[in-house]
Tab-separated table of C-alpha atoms in Angstrom:
chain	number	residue	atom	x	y	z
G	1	UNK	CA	5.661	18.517	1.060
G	2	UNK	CA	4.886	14.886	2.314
G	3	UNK	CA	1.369	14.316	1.174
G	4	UNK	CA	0.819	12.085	4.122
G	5	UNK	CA	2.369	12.514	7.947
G	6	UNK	CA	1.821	10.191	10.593
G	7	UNK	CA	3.181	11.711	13.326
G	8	UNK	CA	2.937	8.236	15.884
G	9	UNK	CA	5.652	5.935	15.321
G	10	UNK	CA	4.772	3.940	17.732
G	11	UNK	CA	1.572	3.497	19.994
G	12	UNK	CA	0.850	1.192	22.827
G	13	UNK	CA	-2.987	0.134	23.507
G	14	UNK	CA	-4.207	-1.909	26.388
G	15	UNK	CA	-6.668	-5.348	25.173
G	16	UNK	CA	-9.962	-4.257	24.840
G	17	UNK	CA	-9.172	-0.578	24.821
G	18	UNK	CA	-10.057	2.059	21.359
G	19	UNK	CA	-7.141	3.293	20.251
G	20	UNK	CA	-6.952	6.322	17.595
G	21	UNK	CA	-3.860	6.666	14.960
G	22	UNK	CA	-3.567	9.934	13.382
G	23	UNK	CA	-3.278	10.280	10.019
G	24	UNK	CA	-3.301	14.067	8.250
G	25	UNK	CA	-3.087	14.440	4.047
G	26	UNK	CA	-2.079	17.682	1.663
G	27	UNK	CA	-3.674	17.645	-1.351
G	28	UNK	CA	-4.924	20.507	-3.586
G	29	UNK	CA	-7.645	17.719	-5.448
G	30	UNK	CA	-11.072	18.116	-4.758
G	31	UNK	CA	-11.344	14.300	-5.370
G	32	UNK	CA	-9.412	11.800	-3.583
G	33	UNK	CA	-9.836	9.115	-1.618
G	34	UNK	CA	-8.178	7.603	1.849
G	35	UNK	CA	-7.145	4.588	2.990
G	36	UNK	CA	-5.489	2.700	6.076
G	37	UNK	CA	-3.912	-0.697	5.915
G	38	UNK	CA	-2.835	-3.293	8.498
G	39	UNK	CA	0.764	-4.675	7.924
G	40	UNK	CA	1.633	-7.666	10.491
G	41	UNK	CA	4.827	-9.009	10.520
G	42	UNK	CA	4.084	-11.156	7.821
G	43	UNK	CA	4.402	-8.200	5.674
G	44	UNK	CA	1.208	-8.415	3.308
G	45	UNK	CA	-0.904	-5.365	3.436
G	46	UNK	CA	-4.525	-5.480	4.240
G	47	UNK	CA	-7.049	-3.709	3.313
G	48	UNK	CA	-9.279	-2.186	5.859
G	49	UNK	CA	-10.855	1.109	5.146
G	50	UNK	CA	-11.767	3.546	2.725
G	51	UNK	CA	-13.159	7.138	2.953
G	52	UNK	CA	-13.855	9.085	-0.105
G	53	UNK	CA	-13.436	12.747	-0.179
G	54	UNK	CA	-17.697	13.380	-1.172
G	55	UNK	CA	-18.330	10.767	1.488
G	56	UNK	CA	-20.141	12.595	4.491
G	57	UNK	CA	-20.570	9.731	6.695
G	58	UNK	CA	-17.930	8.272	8.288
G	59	UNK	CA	-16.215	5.029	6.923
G	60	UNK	CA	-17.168	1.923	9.363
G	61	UNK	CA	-15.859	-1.343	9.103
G	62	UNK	CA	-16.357	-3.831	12.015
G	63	UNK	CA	-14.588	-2.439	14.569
G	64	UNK	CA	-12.642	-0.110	12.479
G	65	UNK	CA	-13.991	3.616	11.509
G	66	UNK	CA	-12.501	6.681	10.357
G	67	UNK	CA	-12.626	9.915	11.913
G	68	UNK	CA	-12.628	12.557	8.242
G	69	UNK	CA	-12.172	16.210	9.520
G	70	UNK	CA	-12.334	17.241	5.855
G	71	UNK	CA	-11.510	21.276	6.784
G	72	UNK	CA	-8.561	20.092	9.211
G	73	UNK	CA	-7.303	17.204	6.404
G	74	UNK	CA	-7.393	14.569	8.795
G	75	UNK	CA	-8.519	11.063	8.130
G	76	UNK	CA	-7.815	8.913	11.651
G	77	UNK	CA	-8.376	5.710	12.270
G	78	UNK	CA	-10.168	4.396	15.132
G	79	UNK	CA	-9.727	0.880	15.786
G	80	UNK	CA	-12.300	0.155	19.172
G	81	UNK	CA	-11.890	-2.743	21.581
G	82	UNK	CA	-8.474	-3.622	20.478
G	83	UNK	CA	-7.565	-7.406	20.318
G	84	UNK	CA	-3.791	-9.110	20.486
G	85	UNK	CA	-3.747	-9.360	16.701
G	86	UNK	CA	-4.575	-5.806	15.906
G	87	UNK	CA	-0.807	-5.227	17.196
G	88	UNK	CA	0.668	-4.283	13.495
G	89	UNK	CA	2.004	-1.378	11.281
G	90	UNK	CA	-0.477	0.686	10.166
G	91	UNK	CA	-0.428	2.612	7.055
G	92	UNK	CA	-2.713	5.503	6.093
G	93	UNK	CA	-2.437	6.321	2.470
G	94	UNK	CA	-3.899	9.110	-0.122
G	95	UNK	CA	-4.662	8.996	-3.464
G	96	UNK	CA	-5.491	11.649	-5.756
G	97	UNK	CA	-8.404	10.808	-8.265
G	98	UNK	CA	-8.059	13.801	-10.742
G	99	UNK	CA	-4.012	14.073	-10.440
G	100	UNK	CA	-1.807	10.824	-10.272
G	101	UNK	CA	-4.695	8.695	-10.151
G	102	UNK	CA	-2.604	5.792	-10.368
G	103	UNK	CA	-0.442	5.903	-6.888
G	104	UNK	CA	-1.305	5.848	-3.852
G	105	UNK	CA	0.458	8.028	-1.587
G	106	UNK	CA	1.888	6.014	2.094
G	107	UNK	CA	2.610	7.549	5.000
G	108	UNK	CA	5.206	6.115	7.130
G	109	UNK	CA	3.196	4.133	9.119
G	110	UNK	CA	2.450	3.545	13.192
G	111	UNK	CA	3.577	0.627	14.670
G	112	UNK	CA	0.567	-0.720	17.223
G	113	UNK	CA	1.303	-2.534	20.372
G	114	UNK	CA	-1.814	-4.320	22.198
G	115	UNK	CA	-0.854	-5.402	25.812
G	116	UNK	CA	-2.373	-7.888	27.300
D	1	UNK	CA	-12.808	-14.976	-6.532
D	2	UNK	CA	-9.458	-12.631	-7.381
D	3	UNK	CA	-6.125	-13.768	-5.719
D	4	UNK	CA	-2.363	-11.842	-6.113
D	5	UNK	CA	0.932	-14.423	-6.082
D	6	UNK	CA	4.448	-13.424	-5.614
D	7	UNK	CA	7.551	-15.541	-6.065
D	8	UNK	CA	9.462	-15.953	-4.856
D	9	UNK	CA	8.989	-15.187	-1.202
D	10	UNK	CA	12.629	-14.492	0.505
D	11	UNK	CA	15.846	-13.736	-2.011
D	12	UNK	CA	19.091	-13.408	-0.981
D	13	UNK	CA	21.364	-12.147	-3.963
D	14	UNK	CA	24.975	-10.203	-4.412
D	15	UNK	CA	26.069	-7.391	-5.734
D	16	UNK	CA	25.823	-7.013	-9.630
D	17	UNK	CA	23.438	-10.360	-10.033
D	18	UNK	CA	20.486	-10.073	-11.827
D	19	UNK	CA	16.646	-9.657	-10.499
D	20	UNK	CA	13.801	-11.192	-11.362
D	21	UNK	CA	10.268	-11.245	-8.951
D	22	UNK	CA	7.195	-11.968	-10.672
D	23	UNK	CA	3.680	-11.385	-10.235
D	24	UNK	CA	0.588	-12.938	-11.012
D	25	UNK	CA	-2.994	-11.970	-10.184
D	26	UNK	CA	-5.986	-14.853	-10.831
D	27	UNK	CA	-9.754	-13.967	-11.410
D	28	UNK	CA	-9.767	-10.786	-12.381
D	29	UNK	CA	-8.901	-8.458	-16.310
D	30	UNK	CA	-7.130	-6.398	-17.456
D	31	UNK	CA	-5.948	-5.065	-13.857
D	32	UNK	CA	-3.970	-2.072	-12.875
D	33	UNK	CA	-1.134	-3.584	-11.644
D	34	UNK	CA	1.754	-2.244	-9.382
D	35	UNK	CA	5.156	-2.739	-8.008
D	36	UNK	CA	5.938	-1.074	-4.761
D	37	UNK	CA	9.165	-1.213	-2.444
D	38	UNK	CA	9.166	-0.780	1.311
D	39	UNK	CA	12.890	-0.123	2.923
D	40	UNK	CA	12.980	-1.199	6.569
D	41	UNK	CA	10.483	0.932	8.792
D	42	UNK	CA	9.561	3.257	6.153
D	43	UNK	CA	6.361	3.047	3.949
D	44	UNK	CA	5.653	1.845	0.462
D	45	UNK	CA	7.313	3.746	-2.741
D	46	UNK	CA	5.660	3.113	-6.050
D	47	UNK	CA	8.024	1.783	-8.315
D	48	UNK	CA	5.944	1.189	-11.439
D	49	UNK	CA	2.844	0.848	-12.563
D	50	UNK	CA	0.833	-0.863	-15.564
D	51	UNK	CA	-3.033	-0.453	-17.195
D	52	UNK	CA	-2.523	-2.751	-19.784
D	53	UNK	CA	-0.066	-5.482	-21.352
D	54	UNK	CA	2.800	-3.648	-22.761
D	55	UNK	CA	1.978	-0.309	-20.960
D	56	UNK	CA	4.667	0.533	-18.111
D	57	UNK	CA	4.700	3.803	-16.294
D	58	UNK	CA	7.794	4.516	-13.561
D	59	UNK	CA	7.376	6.790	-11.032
D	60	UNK	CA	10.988	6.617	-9.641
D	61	UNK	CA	14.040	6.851	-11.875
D	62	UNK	CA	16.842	3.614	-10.718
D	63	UNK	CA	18.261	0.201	-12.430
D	64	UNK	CA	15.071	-1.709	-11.722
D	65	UNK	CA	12.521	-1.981	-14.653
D	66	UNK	CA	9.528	-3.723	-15.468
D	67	UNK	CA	7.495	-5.672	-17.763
D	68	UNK	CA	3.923	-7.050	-18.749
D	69	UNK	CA	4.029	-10.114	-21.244
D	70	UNK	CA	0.542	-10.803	-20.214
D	71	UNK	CA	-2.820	-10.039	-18.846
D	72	UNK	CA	-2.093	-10.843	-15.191
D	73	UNK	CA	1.965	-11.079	-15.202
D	74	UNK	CA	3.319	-8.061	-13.769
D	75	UNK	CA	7.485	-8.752	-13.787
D	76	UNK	CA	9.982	-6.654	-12.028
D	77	UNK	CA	13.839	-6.931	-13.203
D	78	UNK	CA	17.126	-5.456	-12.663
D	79	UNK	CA	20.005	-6.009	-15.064
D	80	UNK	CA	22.569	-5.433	-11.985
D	81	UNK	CA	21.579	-4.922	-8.794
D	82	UNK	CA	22.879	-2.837	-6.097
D	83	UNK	CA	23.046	-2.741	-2.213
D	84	UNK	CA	20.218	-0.453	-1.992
D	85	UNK	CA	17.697	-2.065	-4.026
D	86	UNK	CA	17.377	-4.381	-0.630
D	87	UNK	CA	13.874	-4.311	0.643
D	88	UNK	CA	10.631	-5.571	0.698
D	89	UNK	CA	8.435	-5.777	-2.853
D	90	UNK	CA	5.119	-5.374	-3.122
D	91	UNK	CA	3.064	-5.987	-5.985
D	92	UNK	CA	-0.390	-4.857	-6.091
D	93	UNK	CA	-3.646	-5.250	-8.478
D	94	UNK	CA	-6.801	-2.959	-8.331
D	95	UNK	CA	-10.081	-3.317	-11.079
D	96	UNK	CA	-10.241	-0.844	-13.963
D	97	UNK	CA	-11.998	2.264	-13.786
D	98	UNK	CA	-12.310	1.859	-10.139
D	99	UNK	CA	-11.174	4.323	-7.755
D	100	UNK	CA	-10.855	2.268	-4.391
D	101	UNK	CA	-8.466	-0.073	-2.786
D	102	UNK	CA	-5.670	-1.975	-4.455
D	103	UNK	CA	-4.730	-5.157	-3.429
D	104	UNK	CA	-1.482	-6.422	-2.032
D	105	UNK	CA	0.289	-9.812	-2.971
D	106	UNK	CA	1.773	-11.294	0.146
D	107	UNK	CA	5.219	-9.685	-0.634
D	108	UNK	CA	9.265	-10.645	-2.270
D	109	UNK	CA	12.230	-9.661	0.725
D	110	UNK	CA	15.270	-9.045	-1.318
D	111	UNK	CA	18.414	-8.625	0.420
D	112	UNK	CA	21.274	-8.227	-1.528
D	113	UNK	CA	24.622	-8.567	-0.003
């Protein structure tokens, strides 16, 4: 089983707009954490937010948060008031802390549009 | 502060040549370190993975291997490579004993031909 599905290939946002990308994870850890990255077209992955499995707020970062529905397994990422440059693959990713707690698990990503 | 290199950037090689892609992280000790491939439009595979110098872990059985002569010097190598080790490497760092995000360095695309 695919330990994480991103079921968007592709999304279109208009500037200014939120736009969500779904991310959902299968794990049978009670520890883990989540992750998202940005991947522009340069091809280096960024870093942008983190959500630990005991976390029970929310992860925030600037105008990037993530929606955790722990029961549902969900981790989406909500990227608010979208700008040109957010337009990028986006890559949620898993990993398990008490199991293979040296890889990180990638989805295969969403590919973000932002139209002027 | 703690920055990832990659060399080189772009490779273009044939059939049956030899690999080499190497990896250096600055600022930082004893790092986990990682190599990762990404085929076009798919996400990243872990290839390998290091704690310490000497110590290499694969995750995927294939003719690439790797090696740690030092500290911060994470190499990746192939003895003969084939048309579907094309793709884009990653190599990645993250602290010790820490359980959040790893790094990336800004990436090798190999195309062999």
């Amino acid at each position: 089983a695919q330990k994480i599905t991103q079921t968007q290939p592709g999304m279109f946002v208009q500037e200014k707009e939120a736009v969500t990308l779904d991310c959902t994870y299968d794990t049978s850890d009670q520890s883990y954490g989540l992750f998202w990255y940005k991947q522009p077209s340069s091809g280096e992955m960024i870093f942008l937010i983190y959500q630990g499995s005991y976390d029970e707020q929310n992860a925030t970062e600037g105008r990037y948060s993530l929606n955790f529905q722990k029961a549902r397994k969900s981790a989406n990422l909500v990227i608010s008031a979208s700008q040109l440059g957010d337009s990028a693959m986006y890559f949620c990713a898993m990993r398990e802390f008490l199991t293979g707690a040296n890889n990180l698990f990638f989805g295969t990503g969403t590919r973000l549009t932002v139209i002027p | 502060s703690q920055t990832i290199h990659q060399w080189p950037a772009t490779l273009v090689q044939p059939v049956g040549s030899p690999l080499s892609l190497e990896c250096t992280v600055e600022g930082t000790s004893n790092p986990n370190l990682y190599w990762y491939r990404q085929a076009a439009g798919r996400g990243l595979q872990l290839l390998f993975y290091s704690v310490g110098i000497g110590q290499i872990s694969s995750e995927v059985p294939q003719n690439l291997s790797a090696s740690r002569p030092q500290d911060r010097q994470f190499i990746l190598s192939s003895k003969k490579l084939l048309l579907s080790d094309s793709g884009f490497y990653l190599c990645a760092w993250r602290p010790p004993g820490q359980n959040y995000e790893q790094y990336f360095g800004p990436g090798t695309r190999l195309t062999v031909t």
